[in-house]
Structure formats: C-alpha cells, structure tokens
Tab-separated table of N, CA, C and O in Angstrom:
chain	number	residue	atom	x	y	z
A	29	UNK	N	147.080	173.889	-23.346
A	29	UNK	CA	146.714	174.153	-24.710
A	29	UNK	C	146.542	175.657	-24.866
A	29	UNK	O	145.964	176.157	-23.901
A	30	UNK	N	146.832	176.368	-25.664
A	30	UNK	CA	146.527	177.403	-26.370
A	30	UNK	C	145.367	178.285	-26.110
A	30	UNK	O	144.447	177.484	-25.945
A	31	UNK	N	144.971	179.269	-26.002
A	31	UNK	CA	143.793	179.625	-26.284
A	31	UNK	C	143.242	179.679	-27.889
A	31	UNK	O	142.061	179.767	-28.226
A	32	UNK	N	144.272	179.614	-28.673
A	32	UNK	CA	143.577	179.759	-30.398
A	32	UNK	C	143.597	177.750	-30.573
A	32	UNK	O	142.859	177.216	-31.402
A	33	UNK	N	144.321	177.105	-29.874
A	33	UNK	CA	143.806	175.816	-30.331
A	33	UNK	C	142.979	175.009	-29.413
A	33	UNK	O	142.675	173.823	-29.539
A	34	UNK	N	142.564	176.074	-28.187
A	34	UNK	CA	141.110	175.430	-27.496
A	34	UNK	C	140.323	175.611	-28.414
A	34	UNK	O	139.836	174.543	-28.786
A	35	UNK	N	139.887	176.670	-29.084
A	35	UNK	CA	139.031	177.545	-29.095
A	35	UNK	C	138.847	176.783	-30.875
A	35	UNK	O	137.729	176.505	-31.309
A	36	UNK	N	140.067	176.559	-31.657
A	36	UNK	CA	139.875	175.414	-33.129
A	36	UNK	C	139.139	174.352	-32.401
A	36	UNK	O	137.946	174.208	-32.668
A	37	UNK	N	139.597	173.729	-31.677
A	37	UNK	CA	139.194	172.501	-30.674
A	37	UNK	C	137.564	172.570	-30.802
A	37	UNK	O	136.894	171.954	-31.630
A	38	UNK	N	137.153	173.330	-29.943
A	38	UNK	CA	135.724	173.544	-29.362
A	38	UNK	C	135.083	173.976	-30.795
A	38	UNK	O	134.014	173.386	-30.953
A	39	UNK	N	135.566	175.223	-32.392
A	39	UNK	CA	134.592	174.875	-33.119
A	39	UNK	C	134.660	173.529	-33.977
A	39	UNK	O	134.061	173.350	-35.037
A	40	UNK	N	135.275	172.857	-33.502
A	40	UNK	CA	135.518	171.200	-34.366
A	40	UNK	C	134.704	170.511	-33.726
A	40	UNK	O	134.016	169.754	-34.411
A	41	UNK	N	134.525	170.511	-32.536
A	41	UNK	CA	133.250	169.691	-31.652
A	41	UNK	C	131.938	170.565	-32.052
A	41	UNK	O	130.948	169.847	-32.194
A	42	UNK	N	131.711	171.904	-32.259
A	42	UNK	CA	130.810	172.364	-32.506
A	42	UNK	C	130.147	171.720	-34.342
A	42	UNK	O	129.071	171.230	-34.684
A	43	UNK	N	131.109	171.971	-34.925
A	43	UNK	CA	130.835	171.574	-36.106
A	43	UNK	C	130.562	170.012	-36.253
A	43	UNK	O	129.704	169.631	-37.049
A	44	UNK	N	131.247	169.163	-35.533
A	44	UNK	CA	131.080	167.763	-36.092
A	44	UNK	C	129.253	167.526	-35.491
A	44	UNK	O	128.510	166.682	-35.993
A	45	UNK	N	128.886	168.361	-34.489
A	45	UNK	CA	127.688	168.572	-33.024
A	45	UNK	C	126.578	168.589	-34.184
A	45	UNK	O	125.672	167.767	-34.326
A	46	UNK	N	126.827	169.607	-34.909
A	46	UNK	CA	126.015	170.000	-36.302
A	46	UNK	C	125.888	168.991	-36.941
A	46	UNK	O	124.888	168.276	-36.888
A	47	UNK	N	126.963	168.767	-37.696
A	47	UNK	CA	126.789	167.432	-38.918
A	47	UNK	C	125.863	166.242	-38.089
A	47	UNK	O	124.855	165.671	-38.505
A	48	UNK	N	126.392	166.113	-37.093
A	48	UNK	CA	125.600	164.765	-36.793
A	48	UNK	C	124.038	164.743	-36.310
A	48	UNK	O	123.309	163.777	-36.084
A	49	UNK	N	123.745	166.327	-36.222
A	49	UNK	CA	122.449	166.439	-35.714
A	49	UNK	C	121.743	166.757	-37.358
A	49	UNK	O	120.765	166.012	-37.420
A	50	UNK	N	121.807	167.195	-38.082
A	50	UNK	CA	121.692	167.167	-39.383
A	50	UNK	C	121.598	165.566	-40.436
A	50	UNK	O	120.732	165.026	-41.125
A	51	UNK	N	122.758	165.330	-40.122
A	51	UNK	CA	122.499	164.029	-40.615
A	51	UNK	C	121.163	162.889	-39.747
A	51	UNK	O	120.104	162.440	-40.185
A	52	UNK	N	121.676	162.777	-38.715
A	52	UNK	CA	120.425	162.380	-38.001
A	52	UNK	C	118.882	162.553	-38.689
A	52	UNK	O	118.162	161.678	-39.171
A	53	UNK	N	118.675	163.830	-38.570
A	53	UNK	CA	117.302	164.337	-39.448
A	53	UNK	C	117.231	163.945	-40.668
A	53	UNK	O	116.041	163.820	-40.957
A	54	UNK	N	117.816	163.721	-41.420
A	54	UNK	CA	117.915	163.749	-43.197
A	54	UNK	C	118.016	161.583	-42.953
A	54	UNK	O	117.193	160.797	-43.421
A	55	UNK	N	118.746	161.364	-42.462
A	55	UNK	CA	118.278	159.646	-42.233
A	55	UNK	C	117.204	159.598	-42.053
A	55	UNK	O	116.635	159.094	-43.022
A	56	UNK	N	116.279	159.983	-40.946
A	56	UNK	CA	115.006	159.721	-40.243
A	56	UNK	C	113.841	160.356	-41.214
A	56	UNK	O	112.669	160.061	-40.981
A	57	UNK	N	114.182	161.250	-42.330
A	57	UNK	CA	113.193	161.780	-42.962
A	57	UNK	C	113.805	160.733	-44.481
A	57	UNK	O	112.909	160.429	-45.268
A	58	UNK	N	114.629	160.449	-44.680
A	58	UNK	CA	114.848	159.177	-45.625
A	58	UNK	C	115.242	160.267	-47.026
A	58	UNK	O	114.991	159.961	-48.192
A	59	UNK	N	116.009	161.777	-46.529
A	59	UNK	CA	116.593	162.415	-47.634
A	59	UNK	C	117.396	162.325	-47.974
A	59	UNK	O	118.084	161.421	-47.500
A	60	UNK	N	118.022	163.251	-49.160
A	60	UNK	CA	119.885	163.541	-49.241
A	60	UNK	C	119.668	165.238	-48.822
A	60	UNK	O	118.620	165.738	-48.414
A	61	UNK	N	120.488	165.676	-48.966
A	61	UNK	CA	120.555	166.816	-48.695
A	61	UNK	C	120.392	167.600	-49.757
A	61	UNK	O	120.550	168.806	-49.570
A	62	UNK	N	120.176	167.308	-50.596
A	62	UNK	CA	118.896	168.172	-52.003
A	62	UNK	C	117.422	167.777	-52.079
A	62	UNK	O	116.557	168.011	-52.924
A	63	UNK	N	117.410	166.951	-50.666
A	63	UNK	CA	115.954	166.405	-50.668
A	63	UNK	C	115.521	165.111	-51.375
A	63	UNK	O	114.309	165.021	-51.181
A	64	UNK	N	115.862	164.278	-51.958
A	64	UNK	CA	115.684	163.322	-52.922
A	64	UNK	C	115.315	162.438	-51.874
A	64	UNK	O	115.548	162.668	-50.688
A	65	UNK	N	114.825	161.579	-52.243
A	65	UNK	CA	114.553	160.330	-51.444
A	65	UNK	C	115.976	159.498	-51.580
A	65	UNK	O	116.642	159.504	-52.615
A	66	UNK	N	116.307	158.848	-50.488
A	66	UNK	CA	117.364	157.787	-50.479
A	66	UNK	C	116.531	156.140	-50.829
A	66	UNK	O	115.484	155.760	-50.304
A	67	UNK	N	117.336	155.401	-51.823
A	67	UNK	CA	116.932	154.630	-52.087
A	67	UNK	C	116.342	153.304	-50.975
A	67	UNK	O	116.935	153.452	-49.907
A	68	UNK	N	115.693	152.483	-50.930
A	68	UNK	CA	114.841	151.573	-49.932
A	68	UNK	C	115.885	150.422	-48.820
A	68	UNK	O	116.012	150.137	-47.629
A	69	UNK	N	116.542	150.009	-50.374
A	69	UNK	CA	117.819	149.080	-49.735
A	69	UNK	C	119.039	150.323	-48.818
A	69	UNK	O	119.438	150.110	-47.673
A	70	UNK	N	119.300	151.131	-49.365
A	70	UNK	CA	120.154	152.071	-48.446
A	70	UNK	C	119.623	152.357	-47.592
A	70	UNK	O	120.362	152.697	-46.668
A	71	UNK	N	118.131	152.422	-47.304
A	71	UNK	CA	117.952	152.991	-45.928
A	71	UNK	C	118.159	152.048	-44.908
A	71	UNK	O	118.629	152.299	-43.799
A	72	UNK	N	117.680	150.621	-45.452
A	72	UNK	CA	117.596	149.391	-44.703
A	72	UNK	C	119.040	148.972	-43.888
A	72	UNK	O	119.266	148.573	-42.746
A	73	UNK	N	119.909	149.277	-45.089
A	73	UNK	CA	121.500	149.356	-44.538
A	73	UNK	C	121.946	150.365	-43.770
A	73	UNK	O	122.979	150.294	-43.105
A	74	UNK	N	121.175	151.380	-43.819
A	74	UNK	CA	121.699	152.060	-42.418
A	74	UNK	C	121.097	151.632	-41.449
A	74	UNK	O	121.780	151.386	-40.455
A	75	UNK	N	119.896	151.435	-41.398
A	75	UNK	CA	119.712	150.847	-39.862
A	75	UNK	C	120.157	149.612	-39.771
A	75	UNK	O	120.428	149.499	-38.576
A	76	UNK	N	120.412	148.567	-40.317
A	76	UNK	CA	121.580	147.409	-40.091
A	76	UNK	C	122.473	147.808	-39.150
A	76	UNK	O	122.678	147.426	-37.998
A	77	UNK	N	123.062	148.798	-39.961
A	77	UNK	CA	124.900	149.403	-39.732
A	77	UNK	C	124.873	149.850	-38.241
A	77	UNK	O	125.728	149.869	-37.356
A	78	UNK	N	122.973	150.363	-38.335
A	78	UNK	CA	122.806	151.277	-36.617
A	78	UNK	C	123.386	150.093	-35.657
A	78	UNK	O	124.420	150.129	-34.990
A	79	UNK	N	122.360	148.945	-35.778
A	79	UNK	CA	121.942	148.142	-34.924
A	79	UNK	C	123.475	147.114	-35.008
A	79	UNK	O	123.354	146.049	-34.402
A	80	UNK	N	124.577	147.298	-35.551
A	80	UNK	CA	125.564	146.855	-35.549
A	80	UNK	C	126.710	148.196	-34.422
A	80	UNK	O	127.298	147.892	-33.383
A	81	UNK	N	126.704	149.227	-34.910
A	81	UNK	CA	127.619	149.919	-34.386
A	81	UNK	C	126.436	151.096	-34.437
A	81	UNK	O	125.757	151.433	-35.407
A	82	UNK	N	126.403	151.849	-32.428
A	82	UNK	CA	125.360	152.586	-32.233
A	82	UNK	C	126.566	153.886	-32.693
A	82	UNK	O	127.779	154.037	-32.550
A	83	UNK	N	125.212	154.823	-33.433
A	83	UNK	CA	126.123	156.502	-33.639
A	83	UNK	C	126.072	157.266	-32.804
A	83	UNK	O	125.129	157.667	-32.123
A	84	UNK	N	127.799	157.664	-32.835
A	84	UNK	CA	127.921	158.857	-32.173
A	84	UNK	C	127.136	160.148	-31.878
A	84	UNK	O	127.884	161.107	-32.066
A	85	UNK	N	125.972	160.509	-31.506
A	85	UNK	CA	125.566	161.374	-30.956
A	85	UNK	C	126.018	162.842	-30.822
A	85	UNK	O	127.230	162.745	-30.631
A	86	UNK	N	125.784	163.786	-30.820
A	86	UNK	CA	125.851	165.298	-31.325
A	86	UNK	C	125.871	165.450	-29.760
A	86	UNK	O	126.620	166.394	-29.511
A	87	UNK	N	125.229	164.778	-28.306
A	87	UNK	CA	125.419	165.314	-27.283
A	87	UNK	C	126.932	164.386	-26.955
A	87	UNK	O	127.723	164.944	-26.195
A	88	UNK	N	127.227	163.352	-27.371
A	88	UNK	CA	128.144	162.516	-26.824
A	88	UNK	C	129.100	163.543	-27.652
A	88	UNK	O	129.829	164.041	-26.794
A	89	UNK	N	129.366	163.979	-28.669
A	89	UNK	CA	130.571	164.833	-29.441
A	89	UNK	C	130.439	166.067	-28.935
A	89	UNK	O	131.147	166.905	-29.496
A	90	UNK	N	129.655	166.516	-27.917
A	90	UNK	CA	130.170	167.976	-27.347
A	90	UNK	C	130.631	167.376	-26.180
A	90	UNK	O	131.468	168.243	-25.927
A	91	UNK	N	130.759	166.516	-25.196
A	91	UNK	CA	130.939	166.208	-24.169
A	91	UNK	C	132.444	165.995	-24.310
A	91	UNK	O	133.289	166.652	-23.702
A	92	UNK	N	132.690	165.008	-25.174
A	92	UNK	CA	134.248	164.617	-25.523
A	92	UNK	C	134.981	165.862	-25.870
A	92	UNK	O	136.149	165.959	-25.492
A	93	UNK	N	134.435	166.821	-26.543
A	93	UNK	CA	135.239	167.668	-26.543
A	93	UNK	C	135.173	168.917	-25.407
A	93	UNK	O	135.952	169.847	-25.614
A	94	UNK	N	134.666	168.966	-24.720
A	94	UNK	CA	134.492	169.910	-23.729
A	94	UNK	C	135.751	169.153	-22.954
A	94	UNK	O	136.874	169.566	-22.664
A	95	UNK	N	135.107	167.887	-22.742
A	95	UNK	CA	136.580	167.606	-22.088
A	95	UNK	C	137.677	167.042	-21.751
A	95	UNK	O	138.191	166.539	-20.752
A	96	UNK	N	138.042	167.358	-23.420
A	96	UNK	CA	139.098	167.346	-23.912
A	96	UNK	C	140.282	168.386	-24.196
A	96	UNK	O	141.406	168.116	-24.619
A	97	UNK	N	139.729	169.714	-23.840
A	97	UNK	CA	140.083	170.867	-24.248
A	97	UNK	C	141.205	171.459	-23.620
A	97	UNK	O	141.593	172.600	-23.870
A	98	UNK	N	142.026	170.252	-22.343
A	98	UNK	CA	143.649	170.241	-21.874
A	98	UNK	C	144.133	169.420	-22.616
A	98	UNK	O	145.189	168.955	-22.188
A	99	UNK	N	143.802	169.037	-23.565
A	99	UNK	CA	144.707	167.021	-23.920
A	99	UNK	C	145.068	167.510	-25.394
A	99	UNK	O	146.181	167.509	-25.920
A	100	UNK	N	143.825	167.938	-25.944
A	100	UNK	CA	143.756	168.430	-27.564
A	100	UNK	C	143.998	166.955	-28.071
A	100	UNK	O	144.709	166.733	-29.050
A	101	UNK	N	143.481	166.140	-27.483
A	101	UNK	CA	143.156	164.584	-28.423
A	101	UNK	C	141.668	164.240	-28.221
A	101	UNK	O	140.818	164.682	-27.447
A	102	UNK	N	141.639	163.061	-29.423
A	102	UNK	CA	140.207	163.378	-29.636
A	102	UNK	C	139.985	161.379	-30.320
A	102	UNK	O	140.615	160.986	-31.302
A	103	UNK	N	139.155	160.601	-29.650
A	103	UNK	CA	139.009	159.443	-30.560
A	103	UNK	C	137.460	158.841	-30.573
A	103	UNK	O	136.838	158.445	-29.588
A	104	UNK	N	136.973	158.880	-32.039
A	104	UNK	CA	135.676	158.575	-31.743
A	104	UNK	C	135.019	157.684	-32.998
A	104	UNK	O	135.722	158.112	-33.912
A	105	UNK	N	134.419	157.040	-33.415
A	105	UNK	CA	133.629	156.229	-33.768
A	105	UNK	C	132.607	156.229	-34.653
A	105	UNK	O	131.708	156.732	-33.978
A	106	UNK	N	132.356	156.101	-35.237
A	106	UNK	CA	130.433	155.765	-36.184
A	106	UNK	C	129.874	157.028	-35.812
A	106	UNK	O	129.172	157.127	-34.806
A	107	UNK	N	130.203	158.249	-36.745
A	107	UNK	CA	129.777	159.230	-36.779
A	107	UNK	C	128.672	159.379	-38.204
A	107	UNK	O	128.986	159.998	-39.221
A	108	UNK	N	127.836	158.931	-38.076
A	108	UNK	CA	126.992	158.469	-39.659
A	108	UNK	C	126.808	159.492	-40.114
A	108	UNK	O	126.046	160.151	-39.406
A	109	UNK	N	127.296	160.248	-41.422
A	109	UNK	CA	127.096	161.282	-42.506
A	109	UNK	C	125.941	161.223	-42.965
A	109	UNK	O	125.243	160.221	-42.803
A	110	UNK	N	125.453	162.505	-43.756
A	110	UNK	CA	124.329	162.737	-44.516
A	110	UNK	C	124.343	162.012	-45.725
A	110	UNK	O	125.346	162.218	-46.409
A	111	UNK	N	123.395	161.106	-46.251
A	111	UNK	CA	123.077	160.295	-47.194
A	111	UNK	C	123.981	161.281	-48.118
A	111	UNK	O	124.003	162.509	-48.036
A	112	UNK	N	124.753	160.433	-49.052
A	112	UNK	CA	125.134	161.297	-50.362
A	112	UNK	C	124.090	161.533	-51.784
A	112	UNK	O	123.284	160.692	-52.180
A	113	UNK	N	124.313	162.779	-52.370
A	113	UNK	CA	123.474	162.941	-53.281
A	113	UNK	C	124.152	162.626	-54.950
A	113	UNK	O	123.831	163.212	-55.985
A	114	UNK	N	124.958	161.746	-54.819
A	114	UNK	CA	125.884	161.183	-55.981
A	114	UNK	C	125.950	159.956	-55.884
A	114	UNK	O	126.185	159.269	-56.878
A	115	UNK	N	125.785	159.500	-54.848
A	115	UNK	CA	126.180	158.087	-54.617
A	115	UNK	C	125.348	157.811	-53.654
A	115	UNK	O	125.790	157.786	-52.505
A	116	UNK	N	123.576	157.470	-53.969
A	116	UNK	CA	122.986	157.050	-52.201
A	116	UNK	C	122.985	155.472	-51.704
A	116	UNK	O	122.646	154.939	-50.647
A	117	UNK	N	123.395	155.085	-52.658
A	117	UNK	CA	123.347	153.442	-52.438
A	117	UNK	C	124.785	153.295	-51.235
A	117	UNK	O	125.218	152.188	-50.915
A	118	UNK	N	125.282	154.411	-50.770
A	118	UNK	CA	126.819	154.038	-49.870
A	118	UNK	C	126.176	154.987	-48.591
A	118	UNK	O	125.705	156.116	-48.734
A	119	UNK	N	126.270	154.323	-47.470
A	119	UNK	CA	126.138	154.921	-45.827
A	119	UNK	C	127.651	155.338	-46.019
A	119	UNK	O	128.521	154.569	-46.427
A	120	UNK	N	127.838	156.600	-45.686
A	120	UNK	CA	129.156	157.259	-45.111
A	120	UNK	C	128.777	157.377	-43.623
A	120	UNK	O	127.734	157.794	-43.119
A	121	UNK	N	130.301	156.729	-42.851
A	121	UNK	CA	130.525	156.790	-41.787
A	121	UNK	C	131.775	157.505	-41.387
A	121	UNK	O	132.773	157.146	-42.012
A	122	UNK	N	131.921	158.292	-40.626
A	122	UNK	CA	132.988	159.023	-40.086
A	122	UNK	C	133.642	158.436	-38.417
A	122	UNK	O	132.861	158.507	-37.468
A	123	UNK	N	134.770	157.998	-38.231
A	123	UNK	CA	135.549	158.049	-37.495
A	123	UNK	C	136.743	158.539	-37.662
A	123	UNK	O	137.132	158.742	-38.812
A	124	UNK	N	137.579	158.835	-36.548
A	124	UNK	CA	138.431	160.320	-36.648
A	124	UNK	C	139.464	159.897	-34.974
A	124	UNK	O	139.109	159.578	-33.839
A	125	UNK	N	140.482	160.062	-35.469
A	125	UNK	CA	141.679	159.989	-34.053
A	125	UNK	C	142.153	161.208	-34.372
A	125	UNK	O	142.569	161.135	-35.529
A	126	UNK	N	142.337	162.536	-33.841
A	126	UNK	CA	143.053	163.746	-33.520
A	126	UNK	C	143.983	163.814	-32.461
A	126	UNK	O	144.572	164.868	-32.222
C-alpha cells in the first residue's frame, strides 16, 4: 500500500475511533449532540439493539485498522452513531465493507 493511502487508511480508523467514542458518551448521557434529551422509547431501543448486536468499539476499530494497513480492506459491523437531532426516535447504525 502506499504511503498516502496508509496514512487515508489510519485517519479513517482514527476518525471512525472518535465517532464511536463520542457517540458512546452522548448514548450513556441519553443526549443528541445539541444536548437535548433523546426520547425514553429510543433509548430503550438502543439498548435492545445493544443486547441484540454488541458495538463496535473505538479500541476494536483502531486494532482492525492498524492491521489492516497492507490489505487496505476493512469489514465491520454495529458501529452505533450519535442519537440524531432531527430524527431521535431512529438508532443510526453504521456498518461499512472498504
């Protein structure tokens, strides 16, 4: 691989590392990301969704990509997003094949 598409590579694991440690916090404090409270039934459905499919982890998404960084492929799972502030009644989940 490249050194300019390790290096896209590694801030794409860095960035997704973020979102999910972010989102994490903003679930567990029951926000959106303008602060609002997420509604009672949405919160309930995310932890459903947990206890159905466990999330990808911010240490498990630097690991995969560390080493991944000869292959430049990438496949991963129930990456749970930050509550939306338009729509909180919907859990956004992120999975992703690169």
């Amino acid at each position: 691989m490249t050194t300019t598409l390790s290096k896209t590579f590694q801030d794409m694991g860095s960035f997704l590392s973020d979102l999910s440690r972010q989102s994490s916090k903003l679930w567990k404090s029951n926000k959106t990301l303008n602060n609002k409270k997420v509604p009672t039934d949405t919160e309930e459905c995310y932890y459903n969704l947990m206890s159905l499919k466990f999330p990808m982890g911010n240490e498990k998404i630097k690991s995969d990509f560390k080493k991944n960084d000869d292959r430049c492929e990438l496949k991963f799972d129930n990456l749970y997003l930050p509550p939306l502030e338009n729509n909180s009644k919907f859990v956004p989940i992120l999975s992703m094949k690169c």
